[in-house]
Tab-separated table of C-alpha atoms in Angstrom:
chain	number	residue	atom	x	y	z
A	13	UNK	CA	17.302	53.540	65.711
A	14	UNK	CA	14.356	54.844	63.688
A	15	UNK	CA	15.751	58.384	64.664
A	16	UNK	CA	18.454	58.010	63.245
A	17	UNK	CA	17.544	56.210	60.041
A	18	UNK	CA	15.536	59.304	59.706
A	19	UNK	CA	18.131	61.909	59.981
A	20	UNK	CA	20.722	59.963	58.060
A	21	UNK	CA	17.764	60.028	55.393
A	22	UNK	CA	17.386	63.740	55.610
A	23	UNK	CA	21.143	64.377	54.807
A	24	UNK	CA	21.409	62.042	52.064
A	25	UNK	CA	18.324	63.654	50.733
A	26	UNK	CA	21.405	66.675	49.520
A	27	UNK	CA	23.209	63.656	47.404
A	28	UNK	CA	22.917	64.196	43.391
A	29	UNK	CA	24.085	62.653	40.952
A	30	UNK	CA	24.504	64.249	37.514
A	31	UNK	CA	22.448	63.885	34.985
A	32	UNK	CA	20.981	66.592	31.822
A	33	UNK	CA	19.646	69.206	33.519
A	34	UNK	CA	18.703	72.643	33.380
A	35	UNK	CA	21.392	75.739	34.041
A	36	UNK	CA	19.804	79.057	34.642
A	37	UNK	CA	21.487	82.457	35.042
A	38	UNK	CA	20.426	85.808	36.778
A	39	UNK	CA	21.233	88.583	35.379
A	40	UNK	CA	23.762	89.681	37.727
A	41	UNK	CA	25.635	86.773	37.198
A	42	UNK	CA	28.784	87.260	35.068
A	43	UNK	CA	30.080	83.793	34.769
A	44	UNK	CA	31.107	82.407	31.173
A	45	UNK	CA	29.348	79.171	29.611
A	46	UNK	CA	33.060	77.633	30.525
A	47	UNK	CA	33.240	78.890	34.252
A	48	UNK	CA	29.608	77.644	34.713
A	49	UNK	CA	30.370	74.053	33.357
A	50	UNK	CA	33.538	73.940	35.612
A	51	UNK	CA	31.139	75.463	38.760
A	52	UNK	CA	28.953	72.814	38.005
A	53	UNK	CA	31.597	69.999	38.285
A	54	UNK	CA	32.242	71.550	41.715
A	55	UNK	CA	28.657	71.468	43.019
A	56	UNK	CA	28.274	67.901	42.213
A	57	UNK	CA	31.436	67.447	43.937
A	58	UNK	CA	30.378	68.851	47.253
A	59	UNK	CA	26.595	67.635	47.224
A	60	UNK	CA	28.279	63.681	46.364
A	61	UNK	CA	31.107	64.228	49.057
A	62	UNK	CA	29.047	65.684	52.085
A	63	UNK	CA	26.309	63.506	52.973
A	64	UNK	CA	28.961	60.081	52.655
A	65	UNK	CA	31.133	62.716	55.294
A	66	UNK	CA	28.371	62.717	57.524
A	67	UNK	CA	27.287	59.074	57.692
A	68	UNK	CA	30.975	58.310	58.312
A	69	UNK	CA	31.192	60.456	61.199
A	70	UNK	CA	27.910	59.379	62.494
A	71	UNK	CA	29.213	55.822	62.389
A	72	UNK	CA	32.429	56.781	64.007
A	73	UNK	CA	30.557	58.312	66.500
A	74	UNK	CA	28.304	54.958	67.899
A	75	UNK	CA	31.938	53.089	67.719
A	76	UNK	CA	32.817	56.118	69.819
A	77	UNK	CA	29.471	55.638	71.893
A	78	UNK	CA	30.451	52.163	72.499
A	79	UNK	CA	34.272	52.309	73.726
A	80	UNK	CA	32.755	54.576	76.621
A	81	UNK	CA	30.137	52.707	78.038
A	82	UNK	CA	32.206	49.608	78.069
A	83	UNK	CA	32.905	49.617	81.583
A	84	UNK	CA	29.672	49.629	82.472
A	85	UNK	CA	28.304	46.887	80.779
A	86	UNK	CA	28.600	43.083	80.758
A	87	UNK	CA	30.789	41.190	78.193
A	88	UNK	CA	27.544	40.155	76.490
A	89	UNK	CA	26.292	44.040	76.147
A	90	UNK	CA	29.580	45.215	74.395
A	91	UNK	CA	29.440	42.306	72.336
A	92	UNK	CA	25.713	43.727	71.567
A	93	UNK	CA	26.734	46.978	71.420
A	94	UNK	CA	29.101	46.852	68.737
A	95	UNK	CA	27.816	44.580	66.447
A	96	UNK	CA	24.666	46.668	66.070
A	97	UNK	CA	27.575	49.368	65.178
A	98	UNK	CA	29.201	47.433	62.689
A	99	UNK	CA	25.910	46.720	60.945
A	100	UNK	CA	24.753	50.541	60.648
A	101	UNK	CA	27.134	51.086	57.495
A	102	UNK	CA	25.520	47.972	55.679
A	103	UNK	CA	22.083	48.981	56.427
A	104	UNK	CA	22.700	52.822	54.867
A	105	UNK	CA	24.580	51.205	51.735
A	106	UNK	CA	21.731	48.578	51.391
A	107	UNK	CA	19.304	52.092	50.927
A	108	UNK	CA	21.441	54.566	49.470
A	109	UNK	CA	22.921	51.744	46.354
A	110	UNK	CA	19.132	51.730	45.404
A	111	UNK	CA	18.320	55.235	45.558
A	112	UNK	CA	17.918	57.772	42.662
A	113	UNK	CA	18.779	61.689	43.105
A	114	UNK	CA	18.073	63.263	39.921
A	115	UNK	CA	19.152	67.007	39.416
A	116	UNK	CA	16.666	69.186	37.336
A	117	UNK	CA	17.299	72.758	37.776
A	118	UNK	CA	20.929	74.802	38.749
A	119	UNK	CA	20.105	78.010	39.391
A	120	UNK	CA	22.680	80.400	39.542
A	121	UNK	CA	21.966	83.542	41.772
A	122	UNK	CA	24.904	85.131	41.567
A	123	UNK	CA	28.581	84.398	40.978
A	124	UNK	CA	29.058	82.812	44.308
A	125	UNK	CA	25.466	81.346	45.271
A	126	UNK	CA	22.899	78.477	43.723
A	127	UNK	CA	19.620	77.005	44.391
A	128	UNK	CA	19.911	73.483	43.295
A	129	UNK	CA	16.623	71.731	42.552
A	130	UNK	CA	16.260	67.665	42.076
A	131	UNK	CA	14.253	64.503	42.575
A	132	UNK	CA	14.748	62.249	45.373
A	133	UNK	CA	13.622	58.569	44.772
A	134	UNK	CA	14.553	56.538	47.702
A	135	UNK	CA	13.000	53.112	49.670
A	136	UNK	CA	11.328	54.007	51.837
A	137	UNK	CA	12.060	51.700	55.178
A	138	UNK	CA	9.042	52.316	57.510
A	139	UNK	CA	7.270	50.477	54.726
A	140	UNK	CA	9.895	47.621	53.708
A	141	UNK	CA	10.662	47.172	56.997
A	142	UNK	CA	7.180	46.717	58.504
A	143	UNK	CA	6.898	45.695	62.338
A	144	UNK	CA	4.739	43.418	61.876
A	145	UNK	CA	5.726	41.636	58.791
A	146	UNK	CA	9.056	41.711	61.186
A	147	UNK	CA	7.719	39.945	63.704
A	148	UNK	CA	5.966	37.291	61.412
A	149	UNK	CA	9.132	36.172	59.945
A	150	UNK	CA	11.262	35.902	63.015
A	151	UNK	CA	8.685	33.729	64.435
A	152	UNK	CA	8.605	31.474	61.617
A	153	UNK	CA	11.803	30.987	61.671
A	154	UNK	CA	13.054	30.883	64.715
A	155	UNK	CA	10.276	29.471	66.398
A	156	UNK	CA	9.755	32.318	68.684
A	157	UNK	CA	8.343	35.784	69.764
A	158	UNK	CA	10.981	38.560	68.614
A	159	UNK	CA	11.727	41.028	71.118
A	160	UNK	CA	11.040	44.106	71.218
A	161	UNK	CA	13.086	47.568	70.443
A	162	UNK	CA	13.336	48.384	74.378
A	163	UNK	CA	14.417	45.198	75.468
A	164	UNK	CA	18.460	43.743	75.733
A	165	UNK	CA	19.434	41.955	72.750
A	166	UNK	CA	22.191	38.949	72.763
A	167	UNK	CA	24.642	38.839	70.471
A	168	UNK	CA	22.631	35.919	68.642
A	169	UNK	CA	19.724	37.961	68.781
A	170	UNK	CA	21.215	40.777	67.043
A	171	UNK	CA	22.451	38.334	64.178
A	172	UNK	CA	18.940	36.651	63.995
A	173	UNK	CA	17.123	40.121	63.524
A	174	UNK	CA	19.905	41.486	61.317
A	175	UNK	CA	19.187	38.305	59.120
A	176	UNK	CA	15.649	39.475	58.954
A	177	UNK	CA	16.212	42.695	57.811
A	178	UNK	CA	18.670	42.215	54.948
A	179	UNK	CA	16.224	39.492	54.218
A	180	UNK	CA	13.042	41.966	54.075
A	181	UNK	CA	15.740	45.082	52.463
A	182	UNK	CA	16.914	42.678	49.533
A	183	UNK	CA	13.006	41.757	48.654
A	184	UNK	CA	11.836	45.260	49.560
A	185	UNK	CA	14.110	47.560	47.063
A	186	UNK	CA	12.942	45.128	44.256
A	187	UNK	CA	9.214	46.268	44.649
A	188	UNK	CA	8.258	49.766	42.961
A	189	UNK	CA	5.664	50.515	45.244
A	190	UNK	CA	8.163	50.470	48.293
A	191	UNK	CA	10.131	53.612	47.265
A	192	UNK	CA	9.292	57.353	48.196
A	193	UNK	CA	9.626	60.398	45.829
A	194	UNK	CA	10.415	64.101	46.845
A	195	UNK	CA	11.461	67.275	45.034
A	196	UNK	CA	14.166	69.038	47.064
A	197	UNK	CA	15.845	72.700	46.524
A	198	UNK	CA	18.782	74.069	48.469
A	199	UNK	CA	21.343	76.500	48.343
A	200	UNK	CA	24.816	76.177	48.169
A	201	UNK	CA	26.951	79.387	48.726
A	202	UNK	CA	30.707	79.341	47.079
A	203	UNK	CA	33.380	80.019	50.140
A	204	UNK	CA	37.030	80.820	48.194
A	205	UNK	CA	37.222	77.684	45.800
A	206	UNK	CA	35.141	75.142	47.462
A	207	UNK	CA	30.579	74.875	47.473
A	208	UNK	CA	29.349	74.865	50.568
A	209	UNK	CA	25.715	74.153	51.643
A	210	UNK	CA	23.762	77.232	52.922
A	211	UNK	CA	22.052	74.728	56.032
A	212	UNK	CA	25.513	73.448	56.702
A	213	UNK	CA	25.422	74.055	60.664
A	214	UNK	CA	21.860	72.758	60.872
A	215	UNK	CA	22.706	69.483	60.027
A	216	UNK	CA	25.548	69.879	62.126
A	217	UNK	CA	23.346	70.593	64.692
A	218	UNK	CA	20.715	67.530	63.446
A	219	UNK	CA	23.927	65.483	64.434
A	220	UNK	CA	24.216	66.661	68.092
A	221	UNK	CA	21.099	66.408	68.746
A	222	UNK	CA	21.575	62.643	69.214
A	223	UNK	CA	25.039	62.481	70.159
């Protein structure tokens, strides 16, 4: 799980959202003020679109996961199964509603290729959703030890821990201190009238890797 909260991090890291920010222009590039602000409009486009593309096809891909193993596990284990799927898209939209991608720099390189510059502010969940904090919770509520990662969860014991962690996420995204910032820069090459990113096949890759 923490795998792929990582990677699904990664790629979202690519999100912006516009804001003011600065346009610059190599010489070589030919582009009028008017072609630019229209380019721009198109780079948001693709940077907004992409990463929400790939989290939707990484959740399609666990419902996928689960309609094949179902003949090999017990009623109670599908059950498991894919209600741990279900609650992936809540989970992402829980993190992604409170993050911040701030653009600062479009640079154009040429008529067809940019390096894209902006701040990432997002919670960070290692911290909000601390182990043993976790662990403390479940126990005072329920009365009991929580299980751990490597061991079967029951449908109810998905729910209970599910509980616990929109619990923790709602507190944790409140709290400053809980949130991680990072200055990214990629490229994003234009291929006929649509931007592309540069990396595109390595996070295509990043995805197979845990398929």
């Amino acid at each position: 799980m923490k795998k792929l909260i990582t990677i699904i991090l990664f790629i979202f890291s690519m999100q912006i959202f516009a804001e003011q920010y600065q346009v610059i222009k190599q010489k070589n590039v030919t582009l009028s003020k008017e072609q630019i602000d229209l380019e721009n409009k198109k780079i948001e486009e693709t940077v907004s679109k992409y990463p929400k593309k790939v989290l939707k096809e990484m959740i399609s891909y666990y419902f996928s996961v689960t309609s094949k193993v179902n003949n090999e596990m017990s009623k109670e284990e599908k059950e498991s199964m894919q209600l741990l799927s279900k609650e992936l898209p809540s989970f992402f939209s829980e993190i992604f509603d409170n993050s911040k991608f701030n653009v600062k720099t479009i640079k154009y390189l040429s008529n067809t290729k940019v390096s894209v510059t902006y701040e990432v502010i997002i919670p960070d969940s290692d911290k909000i959703l601390d182990d043993k904090e976790m662990k403390k919770r479940f126990f005072k509520k329920y009365g009991y030890e929580m299980k751990d990662d490597e061991d079967f969860l029951s449908p109810s014991e998905v729910k209970k821990r599910k509980d616990i962690i929109n619990e923790m996420l709602r507190e944790g995204v409140q709290n400053p201190k809980n949130y991680m910032t990072d200055k990214v820069t990629n490229e994003l090459n234009k291929i006929g009238n649509e931007w592309k990113f540069k990396d595109v096949e390595k996070f295509e890759e990043m995805l197979n890797k845990i398929k």
